[in-house]
Short mmCIF file of C-alpha atoms in Angstrom, two decimals:
data_model
loop_
_atom_site.label_atom_id
_atom_site.label_comp_id
_atom_site.label_asym_id
_atom_site.label_seq_id
_atom_site.Cartn_x
_atom_site.Cartn_y
_atom_site.Cartn_z
CA MET C 227 -0.09 0.13 0.06
CA LYS C 228 1.23 3.51 -0.79
CA GLU C 229 1.32 6.06 2.05
CA ASP C 230 -1.81 8.13 1.01
CA GLU C 231 -3.82 5.13 0.77
CA ILE C 232 -2.84 3.74 4.30
CA LYS C 233 -3.55 6.90 5.49
CA LYS C 234 -7.05 6.61 3.77
CA VAL C 235 -7.72 3.11 5.08
CA VAL C 236 -6.64 3.82 8.66
CA ARG C 237 -8.94 7.04 8.76
CA GLU C 238 -11.80 5.04 7.44
CA GLY C 239 -11.05 2.01 9.54
CA TYR C 240 -11.16 4.17 12.98
CA ALA C 241 -14.12 6.51 11.72
CA GLN C 242 -15.77 3.25 11.68
CA ILE C 243 -14.98 1.96 15.21
CA ALA C 244 -15.61 5.40 16.45
CA ARG C 245 -19.29 5.14 15.18
CA ARG C 246 -19.73 1.70 16.52
CA GLN C 247 -18.97 3.15 20.17
CA GLY C 248 -15.54 1.40 20.15
CA SER C 249 -16.99 -2.01 19.89
CA CYS C 250 -14.43 -4.14 17.83
CA CYS C 251 -16.93 -7.09 17.70
CA SER C 252 -17.91 -6.34 14.16
CA SER C 253 -16.94 -8.74 11.36
CA LYS C 254 -15.10 -6.89 8.86
CA SER C 255 -12.62 -4.25 10.21
CA SER C 256 -10.98 -4.42 13.94
CA CYS C 257 -8.69 -2.75 16.24
CA CYS C 258 -5.90 -3.38 18.70
CA ALA C 259 -8.11 -4.80 21.49
CA ASN C 260 -10.92 -7.16 21.69
CA SER C 261 -13.52 -8.42 24.16
CA THR C 262 -14.79 -6.15 26.66
CA GLN C 263 -12.77 -2.68 26.83
CA ASP C 264 -12.57 -2.63 30.22
CA GLU C 265 -11.16 -6.06 30.84
CA THR C 266 -8.57 -5.65 28.01
CA SER C 267 -7.75 -2.29 29.62
CA LYS C 268 -7.17 -3.60 32.85
CA SER C 269 -4.66 -5.85 31.42
CA LEU C 270 -2.89 -3.16 29.78
CA GLY C 271 -2.07 -0.91 32.91
CA TYR C 272 -5.10 0.90 33.68
CA THR C 273 -6.28 0.69 37.27
CA PRO C 274 -10.25 -0.01 37.92
CA ARG C 275 -10.00 3.48 39.49
CA ASP C 276 -8.57 5.21 36.16
CA LEU C 277 -11.53 3.46 34.46
CA ALA C 278 -13.94 4.62 36.67
CA SER C 279 -12.86 8.29 36.57
CA ILE C 280 -13.47 8.72 32.92
CA PRO C 281 -16.61 9.21 31.04
CA GLU C 282 -18.45 6.68 29.57
CA GLY C 283 -17.38 5.92 26.03
CA ALA C 284 -13.90 7.29 26.52
CA ASN C 285 -12.48 3.88 26.61
CA LEU C 286 -12.63 2.46 23.22
CA GLY C 287 -10.40 -0.38 24.02
CA LEU C 288 -7.92 0.46 21.20
CA GLY C 289 -4.85 1.07 23.43
CA CYS C 290 -1.64 -1.32 24.16
CA GLY C 291 -0.64 -0.13 27.37
CA ASN C 292 -1.38 2.79 29.86
CA PRO C 293 1.30 5.56 28.95
CA VAL C 294 -0.33 8.14 31.53
CA ALA C 295 0.67 5.90 34.35
CA LEU C 296 4.48 5.77 33.67
CA ALA C 297 4.85 9.31 32.29
CA ALA C 298 5.10 10.67 35.78
CA LEU C 299 3.16 13.85 35.01
CA LYS C 300 3.32 16.86 37.40
CA GLU C 301 1.08 19.67 37.90
CA GLY C 302 0.96 22.38 35.38
CA GLU C 303 2.48 20.38 32.70
CA VAL C 304 1.55 20.75 29.12
CA VAL C 305 0.73 17.35 27.52
CA LEU C 306 0.25 16.24 23.75
CA ASP C 307 -1.31 12.80 23.00
CA LEU C 308 -0.49 11.69 19.59
CA GLY C 309 -3.72 9.84 18.45
CA SER C 310 -5.86 10.80 21.20
CA GLY C 311 -9.04 8.69 19.74
CA GLY C 312 -11.97 8.57 22.38
CA GLY C 313 -9.82 10.56 24.87
CA LEU C 314 -9.10 8.09 27.55
CA ASP C 315 -5.42 9.03 28.20
CA CYS C 316 -6.17 12.65 27.79
CA PHE C 317 -8.91 12.55 30.60
CA LEU C 318 -6.38 10.54 32.89
CA ALA C 319 -3.57 12.91 32.19
CA ALA C 320 -5.84 15.90 32.75
CA GLU C 321 -6.46 14.71 36.29
CA LYS C 322 -2.68 14.77 36.86
CA VAL C 323 -1.80 17.97 35.45
CA GLY C 324 -4.19 19.75 37.48
CA ARG C 325 -5.87 23.25 36.43
CA GLU C 326 -2.79 24.97 35.55
CA GLY C 327 -1.85 22.26 33.04
CA LYS C 328 -3.13 21.41 29.82
CA ILE C 329 -3.80 18.47 27.46
CA ILE C 330 -3.99 18.68 23.82
CA GLY C 331 -5.22 15.51 21.79
CA VAL C 332 -4.53 15.30 18.12
CA ASP C 333 -6.03 12.89 15.92
CA MET C 334 -6.85 12.90 12.17
CA THR C 335 -10.16 11.07 12.28
CA PRO C 336 -12.93 13.58 12.55
CA GLU C 337 -15.27 10.89 14.18
CA MET C 338 -12.79 10.13 16.94
CA ILE C 339 -12.37 14.01 17.57
CA ASP C 340 -16.05 14.56 17.84
CA LYS C 341 -16.41 11.67 20.10
CA ALA C 342 -13.59 12.89 22.38
CA ARG C 343 -15.25 16.30 22.70
CA LYS C 344 -18.33 14.81 23.59
CA ASN C 345 -16.71 12.88 26.21
CA ALA C 346 -14.85 15.82 27.58
CA ARG C 347 -18.10 17.66 27.98
CA LYS C 348 -19.50 14.86 29.86
CA GLY C 349 -16.49 14.65 32.12
CA GLU C 350 -16.46 18.32 32.50
CA TYR C 351 -12.88 18.49 31.77
CA ARG C 352 -11.64 21.96 31.29
CA ASN C 353 -8.15 21.69 30.77
CA VAL C 354 -8.47 19.44 27.68
CA GLU C 355 -8.49 20.42 23.90
CA PHE C 356 -8.94 18.17 21.00
CA ARG C 357 -8.08 19.13 17.52
CA LEU C 358 -7.91 17.57 14.18
CA GLY C 359 -4.47 17.21 12.94
CA GLU C 360 -2.05 14.72 11.53
CA ILE C 361 0.86 13.34 13.77
CA GLU C 362 3.30 13.86 10.86
CA ASN C 363 2.48 17.14 10.61
CA LEU C 364 1.68 18.52 14.22
CA PRO C 365 -0.09 21.87 14.42
CA VAL C 366 2.03 22.92 17.33
CA ALA C 367 4.47 25.36 17.92
CA ASP C 368 8.24 24.58 18.59
CA GLU C 369 9.20 23.63 22.13
CA THR C 370 6.01 24.22 23.73
CA VAL C 371 5.12 20.94 25.25
CA ASP C 372 6.31 19.37 28.50
CA VAL C 373 5.49 15.54 27.83
CA ILE C 374 4.15 13.67 24.59
CA ILE C 375 2.24 10.47 25.20
CA SER C 376 0.80 8.29 22.57
CA ASN C 377 -0.80 4.82 22.67
CA CYS C 378 -0.74 2.26 20.13
CA VAL C 379 -0.87 4.88 17.20
CA ILE C 380 2.64 5.41 15.82
CA ASN C 381 2.74 1.79 14.26
CA LEU C 382 -0.15 3.00 12.07
CA SER C 383 1.79 5.79 10.70
CA PRO C 384 3.56 5.10 7.22
CA ASP C 385 6.28 7.80 8.20
CA LYS C 386 7.33 6.93 11.80
CA LYS C 387 10.66 8.84 11.49
CA ARG C 388 8.69 12.08 10.64
CA VAL C 389 6.28 11.48 13.68
CA PHE C 390 9.18 11.14 16.13
CA GLU C 391 10.80 14.06 14.41
CA GLU C 392 7.75 16.27 14.86
CA ALA C 393 7.49 15.07 18.49
CA PHE C 394 11.10 16.25 19.16
CA ARG C 395 10.40 19.34 17.51
CA VAL C 396 7.34 20.61 19.70
CA LEU C 397 8.97 19.28 22.95
CA LYS C 398 10.55 21.75 25.47
CA PRO C 399 14.27 21.14 26.10
CA GLY C 400 14.19 18.89 29.03
CA GLY C 401 10.70 17.46 27.76
CA ARG C 402 10.13 13.78 27.49
CA ILE C 403 7.95 11.00 25.49
CA MET C 404 6.20 8.11 26.66
CA VAL C 405 4.86 6.04 23.92
CA SER C 406 3.03 2.65 24.24
CA ASP C 407 3.12 0.77 20.87
CA ILE C 408 2.99 -2.51 19.12
CA VAL C 409 6.39 -3.93 17.84
CA LEU C 410 7.64 -6.74 15.85
CA LEU C 411 10.00 -9.10 17.25
CA LYS C 412 10.33 -10.86 13.77
CA GLU C 413 9.05 -10.16 10.30
CA LEU C 414 5.41 -11.16 9.62
CA PRO C 415 4.11 -13.46 6.74
CA GLU C 416 3.88 -11.46 3.44
CA ALA C 417 0.08 -12.04 3.21
CA ILE C 418 -0.52 -10.33 6.60
CA LYS C 419 1.92 -7.47 5.61
CA ASN C 420 -0.68 -6.52 2.76
CA SER C 421 -3.86 -7.15 4.75
CA VAL C 422 -5.65 -3.91 5.55
CA ALA C 423 -7.44 -5.68 8.38
CA ALA C 424 -4.12 -6.40 9.88
CA TYR C 425 -2.97 -2.65 9.38
CA ILE C 426 -5.99 -1.28 11.04
CA GLY C 427 -5.39 -3.92 13.59
CA CYS C 428 -1.96 -2.57 14.59
CA LEU C 429 -0.37 -5.30 12.83
CA SER C 430 1.27 -5.00 9.58
CA GLY C 431 2.08 -1.15 10.12
CA ALA C 432 4.08 -2.23 12.99
CA ILE C 433 8.05 -2.62 12.36
CA ILE C 434 11.00 -4.44 14.15
CA ARG C 435 11.54 -3.39 17.88
CA ASP C 436 15.02 -2.47 17.25
CA ASP C 437 14.17 -0.48 14.19
CA TYR C 438 11.51 1.21 16.22
CA ILE C 439 13.92 2.33 19.26
CA GLU C 440 16.36 3.31 16.45
CA THR C 441 14.08 5.68 14.96
CA ILE C 442 13.55 7.43 18.11
CA LYS C 443 17.08 7.76 18.59
CA GLN C 444 17.66 9.02 15.04
CA ALA C 445 15.21 11.85 16.04
CA SER C 446 17.68 12.98 18.39
CA PHE C 447 15.97 11.58 21.55
CA LYS C 448 18.18 11.12 24.33
CA LYS C 449 18.02 8.13 27.14
CA VAL C 450 15.86 6.05 24.84
CA GLU C 451 14.55 3.04 26.80
CA ILE C 452 12.16 0.39 26.61
CA ILE C 453 10.40 0.56 30.32
CA GLU C 454 8.18 -2.34 29.77
CA GLU C 455 7.62 -5.18 27.25
CA THR C 456 4.74 -7.67 26.92
CA ARG C 457 4.39 -10.50 24.36
CA PHE C 458 1.16 -9.66 22.39
CA PRO C 459 -1.25 -12.38 24.69
CA ILE C 460 -2.05 -15.29 22.70
CA LYS C 461 -5.18 -15.97 24.47
CA TYR C 462 -6.44 -12.79 22.91
CA MET C 463 -5.38 -13.95 19.30
CA ASN C 464 -7.71 -16.71 19.31
CA ASN C 465 -10.57 -14.74 19.82
CA ASP C 466 -9.40 -11.60 18.47
CA PRO C 467 -11.35 -9.46 15.93
CA THR C 468 -8.02 -8.63 14.06
CA ALA C 469 -6.93 -12.18 13.70
CA LYS C 470 -10.33 -13.07 12.44
CA ALA C 471 -10.60 -10.20 9.97
CA VAL C 472 -6.98 -11.09 8.98
CA ILE C 473 -8.07 -14.49 8.14
CA SER C 474 -11.02 -13.81 6.05
CA ASP C 475 -8.95 -11.03 4.55
CA SER C 476 -5.66 -12.66 3.36
CA LYS C 477 -6.90 -16.33 3.16
CA ILE C 478 -4.24 -17.78 5.94
CA SER C 479 -5.02 -20.32 8.49
CA LEU C 480 -5.83 -19.83 12.01
CA LYS C 481 -2.63 -21.59 12.98
CA GLU C 482 -0.46 -19.28 11.05
CA VAL C 483 -2.42 -16.21 12.86
CA GLU C 484 -1.57 -17.74 16.07
CA GLU C 485 2.22 -17.94 15.26
CA ILE C 486 2.05 -14.14 14.86
CA GLY C 487 1.77 -13.93 18.47
CA ASP C 488 5.29 -15.02 18.86
CA SER C 489 6.17 -12.07 16.60
CA VAL C 490 4.43 -9.35 18.20
CA ALA C 491 4.93 -7.52 21.61
CA SER C 492 3.99 -4.30 23.12
CA ILE C 493 6.46 -1.90 24.38
CA LYS C 494 6.52 1.23 26.58
CA VAL C 495 9.31 3.61 25.36
CA PHE C 496 10.81 6.65 27.13
CA GLY C 497 13.06 9.15 25.90
CA THR C 498 13.93 12.78 26.59
CA LYS C 499 14.89 16.06 24.85
CA PRO C 500 18.61 17.11 25.83
CA ARG C 501 18.37 20.73 27.57
CA MET Z 288 -11.78 25.79 21.25
CA LYS Z 289 -10.39 28.05 23.80
CA LYS Z 290 -8.53 31.31 23.11
CA LYS Z 291 -5.48 30.20 25.21
CA LEU Z 292 -5.00 27.49 22.77
CA MET Z 293 -3.66 29.88 20.29
CA ASP Z 294 -0.57 30.02 22.60
CA ILE Z 295 0.82 26.94 21.26
CA LEU Z 296 -1.06 26.34 17.85
CA ALA Z 297 1.19 26.61 14.59
CA CYS Z 298 0.71 26.05 10.91
CA PRO Z 299 0.98 22.09 10.18
CA ILE Z 300 2.74 22.72 6.97
CA ASP Z 301 5.16 25.61 7.79
CA LYS Z 302 5.19 25.56 11.66
CA HIS Z 303 4.76 29.42 11.54
CA TYR Z 304 3.90 30.75 14.64
CA PRO Z 305 1.70 32.75 15.98
CA LEU Z 306 -1.17 32.08 14.15
CA GLU Z 307 -4.01 34.87 13.31
CA LEU Z 308 -7.47 33.96 14.87
CA HIS Z 309 -10.77 35.14 13.76
CA VAL Z 310 -13.85 34.31 15.61
CA PHE Z 311 -17.38 33.98 14.04
CA ALA Z 312 -19.45 32.48 16.60
CA GLU Z 313 -18.61 32.19 20.28
CA LYS Z 314 -20.38 31.16 23.58
CA GLU Z 315 -18.12 30.00 26.23
CA GLU Z 316 -15.76 28.76 23.73
CA ILE Z 317 -15.28 29.85 20.13
CA ILE Z 318 -17.78 27.59 18.14
CA ASP Z 319 -17.09 28.75 14.68
CA GLY Z 320 -14.07 30.52 13.25
CA MET Z 321 -10.81 30.40 11.28
CA ILE Z 322 -7.29 30.31 12.14
CA ILE Z 323 -4.97 31.87 9.45
CA CYS Z 324 -1.03 31.34 8.79
CA THR Z 325 -0.29 34.61 7.71
CA LYS Z 326 3.22 33.27 6.14
CA CYS Z 327 1.57 30.74 3.74
CA LEU Z 328 -2.11 32.10 3.66
CA ARG Z 329 -3.27 28.66 4.59
CA TRP Z 330 -6.39 28.90 6.54
CA PHE Z 331 -7.76 26.28 9.01
CA PRO Z 332 -11.59 26.31 9.98
CA ILE Z 333 -12.77 26.10 13.68
CA ARG Z 334 -16.09 24.05 13.14
CA GLU Z 335 -18.29 23.04 16.19
CA GLU Z 336 -15.52 24.00 18.50
CA ILE Z 337 -12.85 21.93 16.84
CA PRO Z 338 -9.72 23.46 15.07
CA GLU Z 339 -9.29 21.48 11.94
CA MET Z 340 -5.51 21.53 11.14
CA LEU Z 341 -5.19 19.19 8.67
CA PRO Z 342 -2.67 19.06 5.92
CA ASP Z 343 -3.86 19.63 2.33
CA GLU Z 344 -4.40 16.34 1.03
CA LEU Z 345 -6.95 15.14 4.03
CA ARG Z 346 -9.02 18.12 3.59
CA ASP Z 347 -12.31 17.58 1.77
CA ARG Z 348 -12.79 20.52 -1.15
CA LYS Z 349 -16.58 20.46 -0.83
CA ASP Z 350 -16.60 21.02 2.65
CA GLU Z 351 -14.17 23.74 2.68
CA ILE Z 352 -15.56 25.56 -0.05
CA SER Z 353 -19.01 25.61 1.48
CA PHE Z 354 -17.26 26.91 4.84
CA LEU Z 355 -16.05 29.59 3.07
CA LYS Z 356 -19.30 30.48 1.48
CA LYS Z 357 -20.98 30.35 4.78
CA TRP Z 358 -18.93 32.77 6.48
CA LYS Z 359 -17.94 34.94 3.51
CA GLU Z 360 -19.16 38.26 5.27
CA LYS Z 361 -16.61 37.13 8.22
CA VAL Z 362 -13.58 35.66 6.39
CA PRO Z 363 -10.91 38.19 5.33
CA LYS Z 364 -10.90 39.41 1.79
CA ASN Z 365 -7.42 38.11 1.04
CA ILE Z 366 -8.28 34.56 2.11
CA LEU Z 367 -11.65 34.44 0.00
CA THR Z 368 -9.37 35.13 -2.95
CA ASN Z 369 -5.76 33.92 -2.27
CA GLY Z 370 -6.30 31.65 0.73
CA LYS Z 371 -4.63 28.11 0.64
CA PRO Z 372 -5.49 25.48 -0.33
CA PHE Z 373 -9.07 26.37 -1.19
CA ASN Z 374 -10.52 29.89 -1.95
CA LEU Z 375 -13.67 31.05 -4.00
CA LYS Z 376 -11.39 32.19 -6.97
CA ILE Z 377 -9.78 28.65 -7.88
CA LYS Z 378 -11.92 27.08 -10.25
CA LYS Z 379 -12.65 23.37 -9.51
CA PRO Z 380 -9.93 21.22 -11.13
CA LYS Z 381 -11.13 18.72 -13.57
#
């Protein structure tokens, strides 16, 4: 797929998910997670208290790890969420930075922004703003952000180098990035690489772990470190809408899909912009 | 959108900052308006409180033209005629 094509299918795929209230249980397209959103989220590092504190509908079950928990946000900080979706991580971050702080969520899917805005209103968050934008072309001024978070989004970008360069640009000196994402431990079979469903499901856009880390370093980030790494839970794979969609999409066997479980991991990566 | 957000908004294309804000409709927050990059003359709509800061290729021509027409009286003249990526002078490409 070409870059423009990828952006288009990702946008359409996630627009559909937004319209379905985030339920991934439709036959054709899918997303990073599955089963019930809350169950999945708990396994990804969100506490029951986190999940109870946010407005209903903000958790679309699309993440792959709670970046807010590890970002050590402080009162008054400006936080930028790349690919903010339904707004879950923005709302959790909003609690941490307090009234003086500011959270900005950027997403390129109008349906997601719309949903996030409604959720913000429901939860009466005054320090959270959403804007329609592209993470490869951030509408943010240089050196204005303290912390960048992102949850299972950068794998979807056809130009990850650019995303990290943009992140570096908007961070203040001394600023930091905390990203949860899906990476590969070995290459995927060709059939899956070319599957649209697998792309939207955060599989075929993912790159090899070491390349991912190298891309972050190349963007001039320092102290780049994997804080946590989890294998993609195989038990999710079996009943996963992504897996099912990939099977029907690319005509490969369930066994082959199961093998993907060994190739995929979710990581949390930290990095800083030097002072 | 809150006015305060302008503190960190930049043009997604040339990263110019600060940008110019025009408010068309406002309650507690800005509901409709326009954000203009004075450097490249790109304009970005604020629709239903959300600033839409997308690069050109992700913008829908039809929606953008109807936005310009809707707020014709309030949009600065040079944007109506020379604004990027869409204005009311450019003929629809074949």
